[in-house]
Coordinates of C-alpha atoms in Angstrom, one line a residue:
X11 CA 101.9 83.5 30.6
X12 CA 104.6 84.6 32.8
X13 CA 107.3 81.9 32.9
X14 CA 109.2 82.7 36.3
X15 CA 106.0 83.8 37.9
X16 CA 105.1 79.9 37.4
X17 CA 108.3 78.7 38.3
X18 CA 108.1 80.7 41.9
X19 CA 104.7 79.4 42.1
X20 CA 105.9 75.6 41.5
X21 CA 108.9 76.1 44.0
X22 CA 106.4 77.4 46.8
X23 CA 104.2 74.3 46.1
X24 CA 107.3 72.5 46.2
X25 CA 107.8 73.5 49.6
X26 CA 104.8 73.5 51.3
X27 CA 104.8 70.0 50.2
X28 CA 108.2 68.9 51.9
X29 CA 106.6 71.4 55.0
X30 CA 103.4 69.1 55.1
X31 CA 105.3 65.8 54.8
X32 CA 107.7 66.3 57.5
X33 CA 104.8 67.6 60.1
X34 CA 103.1 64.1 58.9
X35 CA 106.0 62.3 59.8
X36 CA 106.7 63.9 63.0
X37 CA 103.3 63.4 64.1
X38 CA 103.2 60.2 62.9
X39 CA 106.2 59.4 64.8
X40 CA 106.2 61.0 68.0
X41 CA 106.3 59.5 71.0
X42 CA 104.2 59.4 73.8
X43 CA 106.0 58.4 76.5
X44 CA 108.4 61.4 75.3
X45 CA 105.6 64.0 74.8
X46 CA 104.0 63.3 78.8
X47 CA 107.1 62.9 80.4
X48 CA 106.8 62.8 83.9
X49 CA 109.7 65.1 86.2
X50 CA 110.3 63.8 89.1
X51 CA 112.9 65.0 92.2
X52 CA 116.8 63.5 92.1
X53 CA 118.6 64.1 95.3
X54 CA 122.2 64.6 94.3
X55 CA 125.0 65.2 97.0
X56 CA 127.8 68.4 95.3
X57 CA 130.3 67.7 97.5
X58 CA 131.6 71.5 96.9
X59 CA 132.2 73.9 100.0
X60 CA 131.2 76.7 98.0
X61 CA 127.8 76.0 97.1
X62 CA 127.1 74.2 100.4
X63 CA 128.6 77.2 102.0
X64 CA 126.4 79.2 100.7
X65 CA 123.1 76.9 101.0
X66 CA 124.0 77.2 104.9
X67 CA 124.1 80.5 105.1
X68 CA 120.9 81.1 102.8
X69 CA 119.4 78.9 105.3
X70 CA 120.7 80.8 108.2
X71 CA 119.5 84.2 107.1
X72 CA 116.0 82.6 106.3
X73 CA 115.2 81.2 109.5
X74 CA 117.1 84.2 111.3
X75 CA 114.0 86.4 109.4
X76 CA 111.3 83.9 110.2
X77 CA 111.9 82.7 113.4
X78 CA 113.7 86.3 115.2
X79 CA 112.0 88.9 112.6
X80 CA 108.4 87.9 111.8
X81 CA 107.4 85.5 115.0
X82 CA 109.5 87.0 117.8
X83 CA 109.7 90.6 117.2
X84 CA 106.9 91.1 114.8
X85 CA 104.4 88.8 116.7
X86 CA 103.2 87.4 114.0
X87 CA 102.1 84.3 116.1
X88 CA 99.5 86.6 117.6
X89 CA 95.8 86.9 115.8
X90 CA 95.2 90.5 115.4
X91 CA 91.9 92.3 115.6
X92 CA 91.7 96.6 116.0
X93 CA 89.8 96.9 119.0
X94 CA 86.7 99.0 119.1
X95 CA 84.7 101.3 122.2
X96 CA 83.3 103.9 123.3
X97 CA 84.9 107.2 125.3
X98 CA 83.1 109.7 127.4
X99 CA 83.9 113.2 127.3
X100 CA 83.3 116.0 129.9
X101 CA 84.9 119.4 130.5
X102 CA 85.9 121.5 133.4
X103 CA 86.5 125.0 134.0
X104 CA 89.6 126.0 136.2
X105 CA 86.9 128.0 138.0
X106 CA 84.2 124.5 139.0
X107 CA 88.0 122.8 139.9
X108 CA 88.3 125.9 142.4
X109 CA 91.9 127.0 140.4
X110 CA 93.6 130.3 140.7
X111 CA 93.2 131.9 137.8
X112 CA 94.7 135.1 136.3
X113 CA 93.2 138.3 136.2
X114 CA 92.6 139.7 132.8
X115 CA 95.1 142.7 133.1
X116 CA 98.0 139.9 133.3
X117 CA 96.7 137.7 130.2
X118 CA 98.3 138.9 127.0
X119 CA 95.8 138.1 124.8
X120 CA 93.0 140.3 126.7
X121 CA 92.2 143.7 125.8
X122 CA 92.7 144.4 129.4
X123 CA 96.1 144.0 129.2
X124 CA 96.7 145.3 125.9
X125 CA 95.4 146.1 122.2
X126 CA 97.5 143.4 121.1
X127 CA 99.7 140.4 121.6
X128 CA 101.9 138.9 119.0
X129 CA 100.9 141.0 116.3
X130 CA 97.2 140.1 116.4
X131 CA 94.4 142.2 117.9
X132 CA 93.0 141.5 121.5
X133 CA 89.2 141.0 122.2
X134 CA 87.7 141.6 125.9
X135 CA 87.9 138.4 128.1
X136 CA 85.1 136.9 130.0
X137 CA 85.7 133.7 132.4
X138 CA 82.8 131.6 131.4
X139 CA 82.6 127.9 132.8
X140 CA 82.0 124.6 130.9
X141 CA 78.3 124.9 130.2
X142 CA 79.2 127.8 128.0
X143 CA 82.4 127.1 127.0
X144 CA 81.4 123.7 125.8
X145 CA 78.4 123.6 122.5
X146 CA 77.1 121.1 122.3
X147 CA 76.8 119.8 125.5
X148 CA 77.5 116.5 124.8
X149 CA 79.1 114.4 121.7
X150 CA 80.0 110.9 122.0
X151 CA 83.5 111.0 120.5
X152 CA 84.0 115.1 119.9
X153 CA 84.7 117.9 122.2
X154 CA 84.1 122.1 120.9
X155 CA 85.6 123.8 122.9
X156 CA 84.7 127.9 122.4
X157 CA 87.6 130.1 122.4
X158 CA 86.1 133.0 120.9
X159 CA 82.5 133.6 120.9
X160 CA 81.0 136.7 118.8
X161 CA 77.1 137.9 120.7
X162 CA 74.9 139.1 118.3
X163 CA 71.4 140.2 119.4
X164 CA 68.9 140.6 116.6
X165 CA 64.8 141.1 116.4
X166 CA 62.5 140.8 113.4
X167 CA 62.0 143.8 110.9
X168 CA 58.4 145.2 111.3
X169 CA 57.2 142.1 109.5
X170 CA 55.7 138.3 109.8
X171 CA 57.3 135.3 108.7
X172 CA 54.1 133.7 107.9
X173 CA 53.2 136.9 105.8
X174 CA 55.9 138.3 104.4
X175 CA 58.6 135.8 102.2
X176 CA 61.0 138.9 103.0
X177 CA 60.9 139.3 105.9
X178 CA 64.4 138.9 107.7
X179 CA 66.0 139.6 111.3
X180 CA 68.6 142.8 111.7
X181 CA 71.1 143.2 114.3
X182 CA 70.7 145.2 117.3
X183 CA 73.8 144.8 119.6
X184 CA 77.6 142.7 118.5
X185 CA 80.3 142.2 120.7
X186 CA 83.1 139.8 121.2
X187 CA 85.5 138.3 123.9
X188 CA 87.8 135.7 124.2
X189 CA 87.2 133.4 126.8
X190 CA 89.7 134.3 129.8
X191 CA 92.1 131.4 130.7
X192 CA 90.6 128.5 128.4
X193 CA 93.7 127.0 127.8
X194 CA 93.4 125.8 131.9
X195 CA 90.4 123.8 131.4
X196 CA 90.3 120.6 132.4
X197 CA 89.1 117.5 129.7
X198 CA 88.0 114.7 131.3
X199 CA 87.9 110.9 129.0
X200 CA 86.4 108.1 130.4
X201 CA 87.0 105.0 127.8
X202 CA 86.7 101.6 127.4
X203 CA 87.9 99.1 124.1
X204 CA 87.1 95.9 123.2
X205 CA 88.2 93.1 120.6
X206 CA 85.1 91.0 120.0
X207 CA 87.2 88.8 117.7
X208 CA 89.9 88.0 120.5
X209 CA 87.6 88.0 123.8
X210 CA 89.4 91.0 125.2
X211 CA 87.5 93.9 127.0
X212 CA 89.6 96.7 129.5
X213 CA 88.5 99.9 130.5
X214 CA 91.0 102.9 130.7
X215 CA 90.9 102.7 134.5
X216 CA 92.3 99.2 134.4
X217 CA 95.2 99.6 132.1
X218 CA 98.5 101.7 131.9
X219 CA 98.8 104.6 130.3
X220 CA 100.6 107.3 128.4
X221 CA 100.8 110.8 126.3
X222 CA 103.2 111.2 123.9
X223 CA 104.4 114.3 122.1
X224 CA 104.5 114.9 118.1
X225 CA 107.6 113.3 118.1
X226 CA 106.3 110.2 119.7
X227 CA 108.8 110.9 123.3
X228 CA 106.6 110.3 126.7
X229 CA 105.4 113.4 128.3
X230 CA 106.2 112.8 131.7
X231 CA 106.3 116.3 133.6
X232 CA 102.7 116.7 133.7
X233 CA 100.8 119.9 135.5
X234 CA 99.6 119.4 138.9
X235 CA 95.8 118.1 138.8
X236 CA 96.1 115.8 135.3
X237 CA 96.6 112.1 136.1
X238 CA 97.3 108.9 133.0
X239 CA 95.9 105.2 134.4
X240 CA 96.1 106.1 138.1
X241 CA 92.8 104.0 138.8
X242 CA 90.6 107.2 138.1
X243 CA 89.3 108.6 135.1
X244 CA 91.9 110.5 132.8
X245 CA 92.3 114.2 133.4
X246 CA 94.2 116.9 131.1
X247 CA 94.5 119.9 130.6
X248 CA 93.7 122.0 127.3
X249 CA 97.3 123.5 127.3
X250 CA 98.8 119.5 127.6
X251 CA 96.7 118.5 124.5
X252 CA 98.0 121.5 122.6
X253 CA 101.6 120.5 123.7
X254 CA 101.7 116.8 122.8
X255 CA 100.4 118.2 119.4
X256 CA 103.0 121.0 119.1
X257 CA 101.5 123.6 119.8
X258 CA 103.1 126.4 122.0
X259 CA 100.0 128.7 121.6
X260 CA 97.3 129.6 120.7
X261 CA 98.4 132.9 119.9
X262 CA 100.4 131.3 117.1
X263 CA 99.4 131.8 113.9
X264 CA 96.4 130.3 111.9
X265 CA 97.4 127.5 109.6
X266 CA 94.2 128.3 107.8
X267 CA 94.6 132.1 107.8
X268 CA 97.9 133.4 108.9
X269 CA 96.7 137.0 109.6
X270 CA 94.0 135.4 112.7
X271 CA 95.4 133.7 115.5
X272 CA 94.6 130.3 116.5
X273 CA 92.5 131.5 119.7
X274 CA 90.7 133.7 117.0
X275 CA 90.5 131.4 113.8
X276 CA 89.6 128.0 115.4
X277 CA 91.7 124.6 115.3
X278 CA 90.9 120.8 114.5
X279 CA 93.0 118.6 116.6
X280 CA 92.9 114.6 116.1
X281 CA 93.5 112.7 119.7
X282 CA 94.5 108.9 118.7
X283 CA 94.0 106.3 121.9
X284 CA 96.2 103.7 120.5
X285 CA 96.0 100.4 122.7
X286 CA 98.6 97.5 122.6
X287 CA 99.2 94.3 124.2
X288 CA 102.0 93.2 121.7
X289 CA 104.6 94.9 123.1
X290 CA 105.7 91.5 125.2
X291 CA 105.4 88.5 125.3
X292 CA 102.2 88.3 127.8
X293 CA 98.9 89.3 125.9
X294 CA 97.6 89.7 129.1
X295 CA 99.6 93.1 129.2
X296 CA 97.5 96.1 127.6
X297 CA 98.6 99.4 127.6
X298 CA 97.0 102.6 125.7
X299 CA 98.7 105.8 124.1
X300 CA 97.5 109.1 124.3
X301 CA 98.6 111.2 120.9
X302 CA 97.2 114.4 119.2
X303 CA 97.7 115.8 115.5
X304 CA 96.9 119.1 114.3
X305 CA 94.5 119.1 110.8
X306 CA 96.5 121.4 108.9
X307 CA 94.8 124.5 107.0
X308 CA 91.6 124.1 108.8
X309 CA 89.7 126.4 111.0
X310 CA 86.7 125.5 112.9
X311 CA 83.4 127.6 114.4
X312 CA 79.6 126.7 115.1
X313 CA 76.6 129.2 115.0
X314 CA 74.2 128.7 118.2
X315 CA 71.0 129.9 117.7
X316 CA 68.8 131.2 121.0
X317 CA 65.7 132.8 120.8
X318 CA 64.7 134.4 123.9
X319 CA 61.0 135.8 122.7
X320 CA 59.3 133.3 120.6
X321 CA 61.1 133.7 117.0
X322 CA 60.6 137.8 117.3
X323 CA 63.7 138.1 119.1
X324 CA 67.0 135.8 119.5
X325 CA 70.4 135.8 120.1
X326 CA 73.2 134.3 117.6
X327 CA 76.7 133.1 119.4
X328 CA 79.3 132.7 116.5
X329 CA 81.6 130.2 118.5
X330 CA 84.9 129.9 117.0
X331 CA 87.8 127.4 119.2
X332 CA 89.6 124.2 119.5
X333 CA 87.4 120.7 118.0
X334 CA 88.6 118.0 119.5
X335 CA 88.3 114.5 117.8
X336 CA 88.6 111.0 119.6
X337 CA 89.6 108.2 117.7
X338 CA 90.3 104.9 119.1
X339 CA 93.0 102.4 117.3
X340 CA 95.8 99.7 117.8
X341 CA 96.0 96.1 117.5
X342 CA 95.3 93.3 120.1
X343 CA 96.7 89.7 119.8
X344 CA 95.9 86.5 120.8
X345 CA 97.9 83.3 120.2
X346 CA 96.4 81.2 117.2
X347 CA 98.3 77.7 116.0
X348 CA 96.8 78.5 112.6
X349 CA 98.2 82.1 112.8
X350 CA 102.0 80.8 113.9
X351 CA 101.2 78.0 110.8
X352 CA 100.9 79.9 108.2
X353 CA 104.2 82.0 108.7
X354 CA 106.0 78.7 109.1
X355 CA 104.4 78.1 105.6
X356 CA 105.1 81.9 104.6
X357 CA 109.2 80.8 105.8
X358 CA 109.3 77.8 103.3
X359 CA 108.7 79.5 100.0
X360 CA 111.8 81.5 100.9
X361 CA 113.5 78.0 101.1
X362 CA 112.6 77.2 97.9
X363 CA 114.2 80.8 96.7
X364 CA 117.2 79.9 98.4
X365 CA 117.3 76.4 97.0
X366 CA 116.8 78.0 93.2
X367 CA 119.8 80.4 93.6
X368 CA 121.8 77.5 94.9
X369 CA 121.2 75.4 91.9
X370 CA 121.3 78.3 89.4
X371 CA 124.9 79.0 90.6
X372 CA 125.8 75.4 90.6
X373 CA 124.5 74.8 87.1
X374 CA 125.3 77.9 85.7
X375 CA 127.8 79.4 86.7
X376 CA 130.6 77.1 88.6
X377 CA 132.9 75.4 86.3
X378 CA 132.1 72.1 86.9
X379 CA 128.5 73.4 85.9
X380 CA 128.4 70.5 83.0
X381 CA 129.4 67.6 85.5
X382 CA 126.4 69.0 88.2
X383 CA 123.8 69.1 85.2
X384 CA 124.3 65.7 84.6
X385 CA 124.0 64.6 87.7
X386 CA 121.3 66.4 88.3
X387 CA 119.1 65.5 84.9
X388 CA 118.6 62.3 84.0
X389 CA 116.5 61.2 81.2
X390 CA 115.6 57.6 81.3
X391 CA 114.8 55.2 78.5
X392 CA 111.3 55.1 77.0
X393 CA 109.0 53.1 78.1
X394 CA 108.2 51.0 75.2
X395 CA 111.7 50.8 74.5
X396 CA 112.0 49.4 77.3
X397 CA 109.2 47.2 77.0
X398 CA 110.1 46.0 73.9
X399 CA 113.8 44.8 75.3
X400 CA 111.5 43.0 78.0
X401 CA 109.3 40.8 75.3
X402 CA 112.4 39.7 73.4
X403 CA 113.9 38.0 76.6
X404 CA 115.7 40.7 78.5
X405 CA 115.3 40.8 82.1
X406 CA 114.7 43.6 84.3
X407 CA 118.1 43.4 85.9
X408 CA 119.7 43.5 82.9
X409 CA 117.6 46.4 81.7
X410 CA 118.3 48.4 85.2
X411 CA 122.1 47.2 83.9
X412 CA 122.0 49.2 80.4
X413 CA 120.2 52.2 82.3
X414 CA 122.8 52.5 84.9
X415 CA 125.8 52.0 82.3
X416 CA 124.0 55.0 80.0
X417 CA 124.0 57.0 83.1
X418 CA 127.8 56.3 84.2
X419 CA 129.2 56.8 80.2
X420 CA 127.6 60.1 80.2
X421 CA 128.9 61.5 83.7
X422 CA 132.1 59.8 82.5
X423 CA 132.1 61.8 78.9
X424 CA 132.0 65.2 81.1
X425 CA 134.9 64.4 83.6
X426 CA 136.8 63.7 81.0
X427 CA 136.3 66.7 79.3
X428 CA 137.5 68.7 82.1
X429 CA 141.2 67.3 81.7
X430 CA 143.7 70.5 82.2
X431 CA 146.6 69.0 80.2
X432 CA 148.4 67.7 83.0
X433 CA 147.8 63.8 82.7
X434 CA 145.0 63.4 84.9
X435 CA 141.3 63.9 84.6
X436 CA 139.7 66.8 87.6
X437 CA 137.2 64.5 88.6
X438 CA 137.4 61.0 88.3
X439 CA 134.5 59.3 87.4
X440 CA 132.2 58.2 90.6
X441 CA 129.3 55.2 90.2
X442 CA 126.1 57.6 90.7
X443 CA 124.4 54.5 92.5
X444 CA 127.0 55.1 95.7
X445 CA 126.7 59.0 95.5

């Protein structure tokens, strides 16, 4: 047998022992009224201009953000609901308006005028009206708008379809064009929100109105014949649209294709109708915002199938031109108590941030942080220490005595600690009953 492995052994046993014991004793000791010891709040008055300075001024910035920030200028007394609708879309030619419009020999872009224009090729114009320009005819929150159409005339092969699984179509005549002057069509948008939620229902005709550029300014100088909220239905033209969403032309480059042109590639533009009423103070007030994106690297073009002899013979138009997509957004507000409530409720928490850097300066960091602590904590006598001084004839004013002396030879033990050599305590000792 190995002697000091037994002797390790015996210490360990030793110690577990002593280990076990003590645990016995301490749960065989502990106290109750110690272990569920109730915290409770102790108002205590730090007569120091520095941390009530800086309570105040916590407090100051708090309800500054609440009341000025959040409720005033962020409305957040308002219950807010995205409002919903529909629009209604029609287009216009400059010819059905009874415009002036160019001859081809004076458009750049027409093969009339030249082979090319801003280093892309020119097609032959045509003036079409709407009921070409526009395929389909109607979409409830969309607009196509053709700026290029390719004619393709084609007839079966000497075949059947119900016969022969090969048999296909082939071309007999191509040709393209531009359509002449499209950028002075007119769009016209009829639409009308509503905010179930909230109660509130306007259409455009009612309410003010605006267009705004990519950079969010107000167009104001608008061509003669469009009109924003005049009591009619909105009217713009194509060329506006492409402004407020920067583009100068659409002669520009392709974001999709930079070697095709805009007019020849096809665009996607986005038109947001952005209504408001929380720009005031009066909900009443609703006003609506025209703006238009560009989707970047995205062309667009539809295929429009017409057969003019049964399925024998047809025509294919390869449309390529500007998509226009409607969206309607914003926010609408009504007042709501419980809305304005819960922001109150939103403010306090920050009181109680404020309140926790108050105290953690005062009671760990200030000088005097000892002397504040003690104030602040207070740990009373047990319970059944207490009780037991009761049974044996004590009364409770004398008990309320001995607690209120512990309390006043502790304060006491920390002012005095705080002497600076020069005779006389900092802070002489105050009776925490009169603070």
């Amino acid at each position: 047998c190995d002697l000091p492995s037994v002797n390790v052994r015996v210490r360990s046993a030793r110690m577990m022992d002593r280990l076990w014991a003590r645990l016995r004793h301490d749960i065989k000791n502990v106290s109750l009224d110690s272990l569920f010891a109730y915290s409770t709040v102790k108002v205590v008055q730090i007569r120091d201009k520095r941390v009530g300075l800086l309570h105040y001024f916590l407090l100051f910035v708090i309800v500054s953000y609440v009341v000025g920030f959040t409720i005033l200028y962020n409305k957040r007394y308002l219950r807010q609901e995205a409002p919903i609708g529909s629009i209604r879309l029609s287009l216009q030619s400059p010819q059905t308006n009874r415009e002036l419009v160019p001859i081809p020999q004076n458009i750049g872009y027409c093969s009339q005028h030249a082979p090319t224009y801003r280093g892309f090729p020119n097609q032959q114009c045509y003036f079409i009206d709407e009921n070409n320009a526009l395929w389909p005819v109607a979409e409830e929150t969309a607009m196509f708008i053709t700026t290029r159409l390719t004619n393709t005339t084609q007839q079966l092969k000497n075949c059947s379809l119900w016969e022969t699984p090969t048999c296909g179509y082939e071309d007999l005549t191509t040709n393209t064009f531009f359509v002449g002057a499209i950028e002075n069509f007119t769009i016209q948008i009829d639409h009308t929100m509503y905010a179930p939620a909230l109660g509130i229902q306007a259409n455009a005709k009612n309410l003010p109105g605006s267009l705004v550029d990519k950079d969010g300014d107000t167009m104001h100088h608008l061509p003669s014949g469009d009109s924003i909220s005049s009591g009619k239905i909105d009217v713009l033209h194509l060329s506006v649209l492409l402004k407020a969403a920067g583009i100068d032309s659409l002669d520009q480059p392709s974001t999709a294709n930079e070697s095709r042109s805009m007019r020849d590639d096809g665009i996607v533009l986005i038109v947001f109708i952005t209504y408001s009423n929380t720009f005031s103070f009066n909900p009443g007030a609703i006003e609506y915002t025209y703006s238009v994106a560009l989707v970047e690297d995205t062309k667009y073009k539809a295929v429009q199938t017409i057969n003019t002899k049964l399925i024998g013979k047809r025509v294919i138009w390869n449309r390529h031109g500007v998509r226009l997509i409607f969206r309607q957004t914003g926010q609408l507000g009504k007042f709501d108590f419980q809305t304005l409530l819960l922001t109150c409720v939103s403010g306090l928490g920050l009181v109680a941030v404020a309140t926790l850097v108050v105290d953690t300066l005062a009671l760990k960091v200030l000088p005097m942080k000892k002397l504040y602590k003690k104030y602040k904590y207070l740990e009373t006598p047990e319970y059944q220490h207490i009780q037991d001084r009761t049974n044996l004839g004590a009364t409770t004013q004398a008990v309320d005595d001995d607690v209120d002396g512990h309390e006043d030879d502790d304060v006491d033990d920390v002012a005095k600690s705080l002497h600076h050599g020069n005779g006389k305590d900092l802070y002489q000792p105050i009776n925490s009953s009169s603070t």
